Amino acid sequence: MLPTEHNDPINAKILAVSEDKIEGFVREPFEEIGRRAGVAAEVVMARISAMLRAGTIRRVRQTLLATNLAEGALVAWKVPANKIDDAFDWMFQRDPFSGHVVLRSTDTVTAGSDYKLWTTVKVPQGYSLQKHCELLAEKVGAEHFRLMPAKGIFALGVGHVRRKTIEPGSKADQPAKMVPVQVVDLNEQEWDVLLALKGEFTPEEIRPTPWAARAGETELSLEEFYRVAESLNARKVIGRFSTFLEHVKASSGGIRVTRFNALFHWAIPRGREIEAGGEVGRHHILTHCYWREAGPEFKNVNIMAVAHGTDKQLLLDHKAAIDRHLSASGIPVSYTNVFWGGRSEIKPSEISPKIYREWMSKQLIS
């Protein structure tokens, strides 16, 4: 039996690379993980397959830069307390266009603390995010919701194993560069390849030349599949090839990768969002950092970031270091807060127009 916990020394070496270091489309992703981790490719494949079977890794897949493929937003929902668990279940189980579904709380009653359900939502091009959320609100009995689409991305990469030893204040030498959100139009063949790329890998698919079967799904030769995938990569719609750890629930051996999930909020003067996002986003602890407009419900917060860890105080120390850095950089903050994650489920958001049409037709007759 191969070790399947994330903290096994060989697994940790593999995961430090495979979680978020393989950017874009790679023809032989497991070989590349092995090369960077200093572990033989056959060992990489055997270990990842074993961790996937054991549930330590919850999924292995090619991620997409879905912000460039579909209209999306972070959404905060105000739901009556007696309906919030059912609302959570409905979003997670019955809406394929909701990705992250999280119950959040604050340490004190503050702006927006009555918005306890938070989700990410995407709808395919040509459909309305506002109308989709209105439908969801009707289904779950939400009193109000706040759409917060991303205007720019400063950090995106969930490497929990790699971040376990990061000290507060650790940051890149230069500010993070903002990636603007720009929707890209695709033709039918490109959509076919994209949907084949993003499917989750089974343990049996973790093998050399893993894309051969996916090329067969599209009825393209492997070389033609590579050509389309690399063209999509050049157009900035391909994310990372990633192994996603089960970071909320304990493993079969009772070990957790993280315990706390913190959503940091800062309100920065209008016109300085790119500067501030670059200074926040350069901090190594952050898995996500965005420019989002949260509106008056959240005291006009416009920079948001996410960090994970096993120690709540250590996460607060990381935030304090970021706060000090903003002050030292001459960037005023009129308001800041932390929303802590509780119950959460994560799944990839669907972005296929065909799947959206089928889903909508079922909702209209249900």
Tab-separated table of C-alpha atoms in Angstrom, residues 139-360:
chain	number	residue	atom	x	y	z
A	139	LYS	CA	-35.600	28.754	-5.545
A	140	VAL	CA	-33.892	29.103	-2.141
A	141	GLY	CA	-35.886	31.961	-0.615
A	142	ALA	CA	-33.046	34.497	-0.524
A	143	GLU	CA	-34.064	37.998	0.570
A	144	HIS	CA	-31.269	39.731	-1.332
A	145	PHE	CA	-28.031	39.071	-3.153
A	146	ARG	CA	-25.000	41.122	-4.133
A	147	LEU	CA	-23.152	40.375	-7.387
A	148	MET	CA	-19.407	41.080	-7.279
A	149	PRO	CA	-17.845	40.313	-10.682
A	150	ALA	CA	-14.057	40.344	-10.896
A	151	LYS	CA	-12.588	43.371	-12.650
A	152	GLY	CA	-9.061	42.039	-12.374
A	153	ILE	CA	-7.122	39.076	-10.979
A	154	PHE	CA	-3.885	39.533	-9.014
A	155	ALA	CA	-3.361	36.013	-7.610
A	156	LEU	CA	-4.882	32.637	-8.430
A	157	GLY	CA	-3.282	29.363	-7.367
A	158	VAL	CA	-4.242	27.008	-4.566
A	159	GLY	CA	-1.042	25.388	-3.264
A	160	HIS	CA	-1.886	24.427	0.329
A	161	VAL	CA	1.095	22.129	0.941
A	162	ARG	CA	3.536	24.722	-0.387
A	163	ARG	CA	1.988	27.467	1.770
A	164	LYS	CA	2.178	25.614	5.093
A	165	THR	CA	5.627	27.027	5.919
A	166	ILE	CA	5.179	30.591	4.620
A	167	GLU	CA	5.940	33.293	7.188
A	168	PRO	CA	3.724	36.389	7.619
A	169	GLY	CA	4.919	39.168	5.330
A	170	SER	CA	6.565	36.847	2.788
A	171	LYS	CA	6.016	38.416	-0.623
A	172	ALA	CA	7.296	38.630	-4.163
A	173	ASP	CA	9.986	41.147	-5.088
A	174	GLN	CA	7.561	43.010	-7.352
A	175	PRO	CA	3.840	43.850	-7.131
A	176	ALA	CA	1.485	41.331	-8.711
A	177	LYS	CA	0.402	42.224	-12.235
A	178	MET	CA	-3.329	42.405	-12.791
A	179	VAL	CA	-4.853	40.038	-15.339
A	180	PRO	CA	-7.899	41.825	-16.781
A	181	VAL	CA	-11.122	39.877	-17.272
A	182	GLN	CA	-11.909	39.656	-20.989
A	183	VAL	CA	-14.406	37.193	-22.451
A	184	VAL	CA	-13.084	35.202	-25.445
A	185	ASP	CA	-15.332	33.869	-28.230
A	186	LEU	CA	-14.790	30.229	-29.243
A	187	ASN	CA	-15.951	28.161	-32.202
A	188	GLU	CA	-17.657	24.762	-31.872
A	189	GLN	CA	-14.454	22.733	-32.261
A	190	GLU	CA	-12.700	24.825	-29.629
A	191	TRP	CA	-15.592	24.285	-27.209
A	192	ASP	CA	-15.418	20.527	-27.855
A	193	VAL	CA	-11.706	20.455	-27.022
A	194	LEU	CA	-12.165	22.711	-24.005
A	195	LEU	CA	-14.898	20.518	-22.520
A	196	ALA	CA	-12.768	17.409	-23.126
A	197	LEU	CA	-9.802	19.084	-21.438
A	198	LYS	CA	-11.627	20.102	-18.278
A	199	GLY	CA	-13.095	16.729	-17.341
A	200	GLU	CA	-11.845	15.207	-14.099
A	201	PHE	CA	-9.314	12.384	-14.393
A	202	THR	CA	-10.123	8.959	-13.008
A	203	PRO	CA	-7.273	7.055	-11.322
A	204	GLU	CA	-7.041	4.864	-14.434
A	205	GLU	CA	-6.422	7.926	-16.634
A	206	ILE	CA	-3.329	8.960	-14.683
A	207	ARG	CA	-0.895	7.513	-17.164
A	208	PRO	CA	1.535	8.587	-19.914
A	209	THR	CA	-0.041	10.489	-22.834
A	210	PRO	CA	-3.191	11.201	-20.798
A	211	TRP	CA	-4.798	13.327	-23.498
A	212	ALA	CA	-5.082	10.524	-26.077
A	213	ALA	CA	-8.476	9.345	-24.789
A	214	ARG	CA	-9.730	12.933	-24.551
A	215	ALA	CA	-8.725	13.522	-28.173
A	216	GLY	CA	-10.778	10.452	-29.068
A	217	GLU	CA	-13.841	12.022	-27.413
A	218	THR	CA	-13.593	14.935	-29.839
A	219	GLU	CA	-12.930	12.699	-32.872
A	220	LEU	CA	-9.689	14.604	-33.498
A	221	SER	CA	-6.252	13.125	-33.975
A	222	LEU	CA	-3.974	13.569	-30.993
A	223	GLU	CA	-1.825	16.089	-32.877
A	224	GLU	CA	-4.879	18.107	-33.912
A	225	PHE	CA	-6.148	18.013	-30.329
A	226	TYR	CA	-2.766	19.317	-29.168
A	227	ARG	CA	-2.884	22.073	-31.791
A	228	VAL	CA	-6.311	23.321	-30.655
A	229	ALA	CA	-5.407	23.028	-26.963
A	230	GLU	CA	-2.183	24.991	-27.459
A	231	SER	CA	-4.075	27.629	-29.436
A	232	LEU	CA	-6.538	27.966	-26.537
A	233	ASN	CA	-3.601	28.208	-24.171
A	234	ALA	CA	-2.158	31.083	-26.206
A	235	ARG	CA	-5.529	32.860	-25.988
A	236	LYS	CA	-5.381	32.768	-22.157
A	237	VAL	CA	-8.379	30.526	-21.513
A	238	ILE	CA	-6.394	27.586	-20.066
A	239	GLY	CA	-5.490	27.707	-16.381
A	240	ARG	CA	-3.344	25.123	-14.592
A	241	PHE	CA	-3.144	21.361	-14.599
A	242	SER	CA	-3.873	20.751	-10.931
A	243	THR	CA	-4.380	18.174	-8.222
A	244	PHE	CA	-6.931	19.521	-5.739
A	245	LEU	CA	-6.609	18.380	-2.146
A	246	GLU	CA	-9.600	17.718	0.083
A	247	HIS	CA	-8.689	20.713	2.205
A	248	VAL	CA	-11.896	21.117	4.222
A	249	LYS	CA	-12.699	17.579	5.347
A	250	ALA	CA	-10.254	15.306	7.155
A	251	SER	CA	-8.593	12.518	5.186
A	252	SER	CA	-9.348	8.848	5.830
A	253	GLY	CA	-6.481	8.996	8.339
A	254	GLY	CA	-8.041	11.957	10.147
A	255	ILE	CA	-5.544	14.538	8.850
A	256	ARG	CA	-6.660	17.970	7.578
A	257	VAL	CA	-4.756	20.032	5.040
A	258	THR	CA	-6.344	23.260	6.331
A	259	ARG	CA	-8.814	24.257	9.047
A	260	PHE	CA	-9.498	27.930	8.356
A	261	ASN	CA	-10.493	29.757	5.191
A	262	ALA	CA	-10.275	33.553	5.444
A	263	LEU	CA	-11.752	36.032	2.974
A	264	PHE	CA	-9.971	39.353	3.511
A	265	HIS	CA	-11.683	42.650	2.597
A	266	TRP	CA	-10.110	46.076	2.020
A	267	ALA	CA	-11.738	49.335	0.914
A	268	ILE	CA	-9.182	51.311	-1.110
A	269	PRO	CA	-9.663	54.815	-2.583
A	270	ARG	CA	-11.241	54.749	-6.024
A	271	GLY	CA	-8.600	54.896	-8.737
A	272	ARG	CA	-5.963	53.017	-6.728
A	273	GLU	CA	-7.399	49.508	-7.089
A	274	ILE	CA	-4.712	48.230	-9.487
A	275	GLU	CA	-1.909	49.599	-7.314
A	276	ALA	CA	-3.422	48.194	-4.125
A	277	GLY	CA	-4.264	44.841	-5.681
A	278	GLY	CA	-0.675	44.508	-6.853
A	279	GLU	CA	0.645	45.152	-3.345
A	280	VAL	CA	-1.816	42.742	-1.723
A	281	GLY	CA	-1.510	40.082	-4.421
A	282	ARG	CA	2.285	39.823	-4.131
A	283	HIS	CA	1.956	38.139	-0.698
A	284	HIS	CA	2.738	34.449	-0.985
A	285	ILE	CA	0.105	33.217	1.482
A	286	LEU	CA	-2.797	34.257	-0.756
A	287	THR	CA	-4.498	31.708	-2.989
A	288	HIS	CA	-6.773	34.315	-4.610
A	289	CYS	CA	-6.715	38.099	-4.921
A	290	TYR	CA	-9.246	40.090	-6.949
A	291	TRP	CA	-10.528	43.560	-7.625
A	292	ARG	CA	-14.263	43.290	-6.946
A	293	GLU	CA	-16.753	46.047	-6.129
A	294	ALA	CA	-18.736	44.964	-3.063
A	295	GLY	CA	-20.929	48.062	-2.795
A	296	PRO	CA	-22.390	49.870	0.207
A	297	GLU	CA	-23.578	46.624	1.853
A	298	PHE	CA	-19.884	45.913	2.544
A	299	LYS	CA	-18.653	49.511	3.036
A	300	ASN	CA	-17.471	49.712	-0.585
A	301	VAL	CA	-14.796	47.035	-0.302
A	302	ASN	CA	-12.947	46.671	-3.605
A	303	ILE	CA	-9.943	44.398	-2.954
A	304	MET	CA	-10.578	40.844	-1.767
A	305	ALA	CA	-8.166	37.995	-1.081
A	306	VAL	CA	-8.334	34.453	0.274
A	307	ALA	CA	-5.890	32.599	2.512
A	308	HIS	CA	-6.085	29.125	4.061
A	309	GLY	CA	-4.340	27.661	7.093
A	310	THR	CA	-4.521	25.401	10.100
A	311	ASP	CA	-4.062	28.213	12.679
A	312	LYS	CA	-6.537	31.098	12.888
A	313	GLN	CA	-4.156	33.464	14.678
A	314	LEU	CA	-1.449	32.801	12.094
A	315	LEU	CA	-3.863	33.803	9.328
A	316	LEU	CA	-4.634	37.003	11.237
A	317	ASP	CA	-0.867	37.587	11.517
A	318	HIS	CA	-0.588	37.231	7.739
A	319	LYS	CA	-3.364	39.787	7.273
A	320	ALA	CA	-1.718	42.167	9.747
A	321	ALA	CA	1.491	41.935	7.713
A	322	ILE	CA	-0.438	42.801	4.534
A	323	ASP	CA	-2.100	45.720	6.342
A	324	ARG	CA	1.297	47.033	7.433
A	325	HIS	CA	2.625	46.699	3.901
A	326	LEU	CA	-0.311	48.688	2.481
A	327	SER	CA	0.324	51.425	5.051
A	328	ALA	CA	4.062	51.473	4.274
A	329	SER	CA	3.209	51.705	0.572
A	330	GLY	CA	1.144	54.829	1.194
A	331	ILE	CA	-2.168	53.184	0.326
A	332	PRO	CA	-4.953	54.246	2.721
A	333	VAL	CA	-7.562	51.707	3.810
A	334	SER	CA	-10.910	53.116	4.944
A	335	TYR	CA	-12.308	49.747	6.042
A	336	THR	CA	-11.109	46.157	6.359
A	337	ASN	CA	-12.609	42.918	7.618
A	338	VAL	CA	-12.289	39.136	7.615
A	339	PHE	CA	-15.074	36.727	6.674
A	340	TRP	CA	-14.326	33.206	7.925
A	341	GLY	CA	-15.409	30.150	5.984
A	342	GLY	CA	-17.399	27.417	7.691
A	343	ARG	CA	-19.287	24.693	5.871
A	344	SER	CA	-18.111	24.595	2.272
A	345	GLU	CA	-18.300	22.560	-0.906
A	346	ILE	CA	-16.373	23.146	-4.100
A	347	LYS	CA	-17.040	21.929	-7.616
A	348	PRO	CA	-16.068	23.232	-11.070
A	349	SER	CA	-18.698	25.574	-12.505
A	350	GLU	CA	-20.233	24.450	-15.775
A	351	ILE	CA	-19.727	26.939	-18.615
A	352	SER	CA	-21.236	25.077	-21.583
A	353	PRO	CA	-24.079	26.928	-23.364
A	354	LYS	CA	-25.625	23.561	-24.284
A	355	ILE	CA	-25.693	22.368	-20.661
A	356	TYR	CA	-27.130	25.734	-19.593
A	357	ARG	CA	-30.004	25.487	-22.094
A	358	GLU	CA	-30.816	21.953	-20.902
A	359	TRP	CA	-30.710	22.999	-17.237
A	360	MET	CA	-32.923	26.033	-17.816
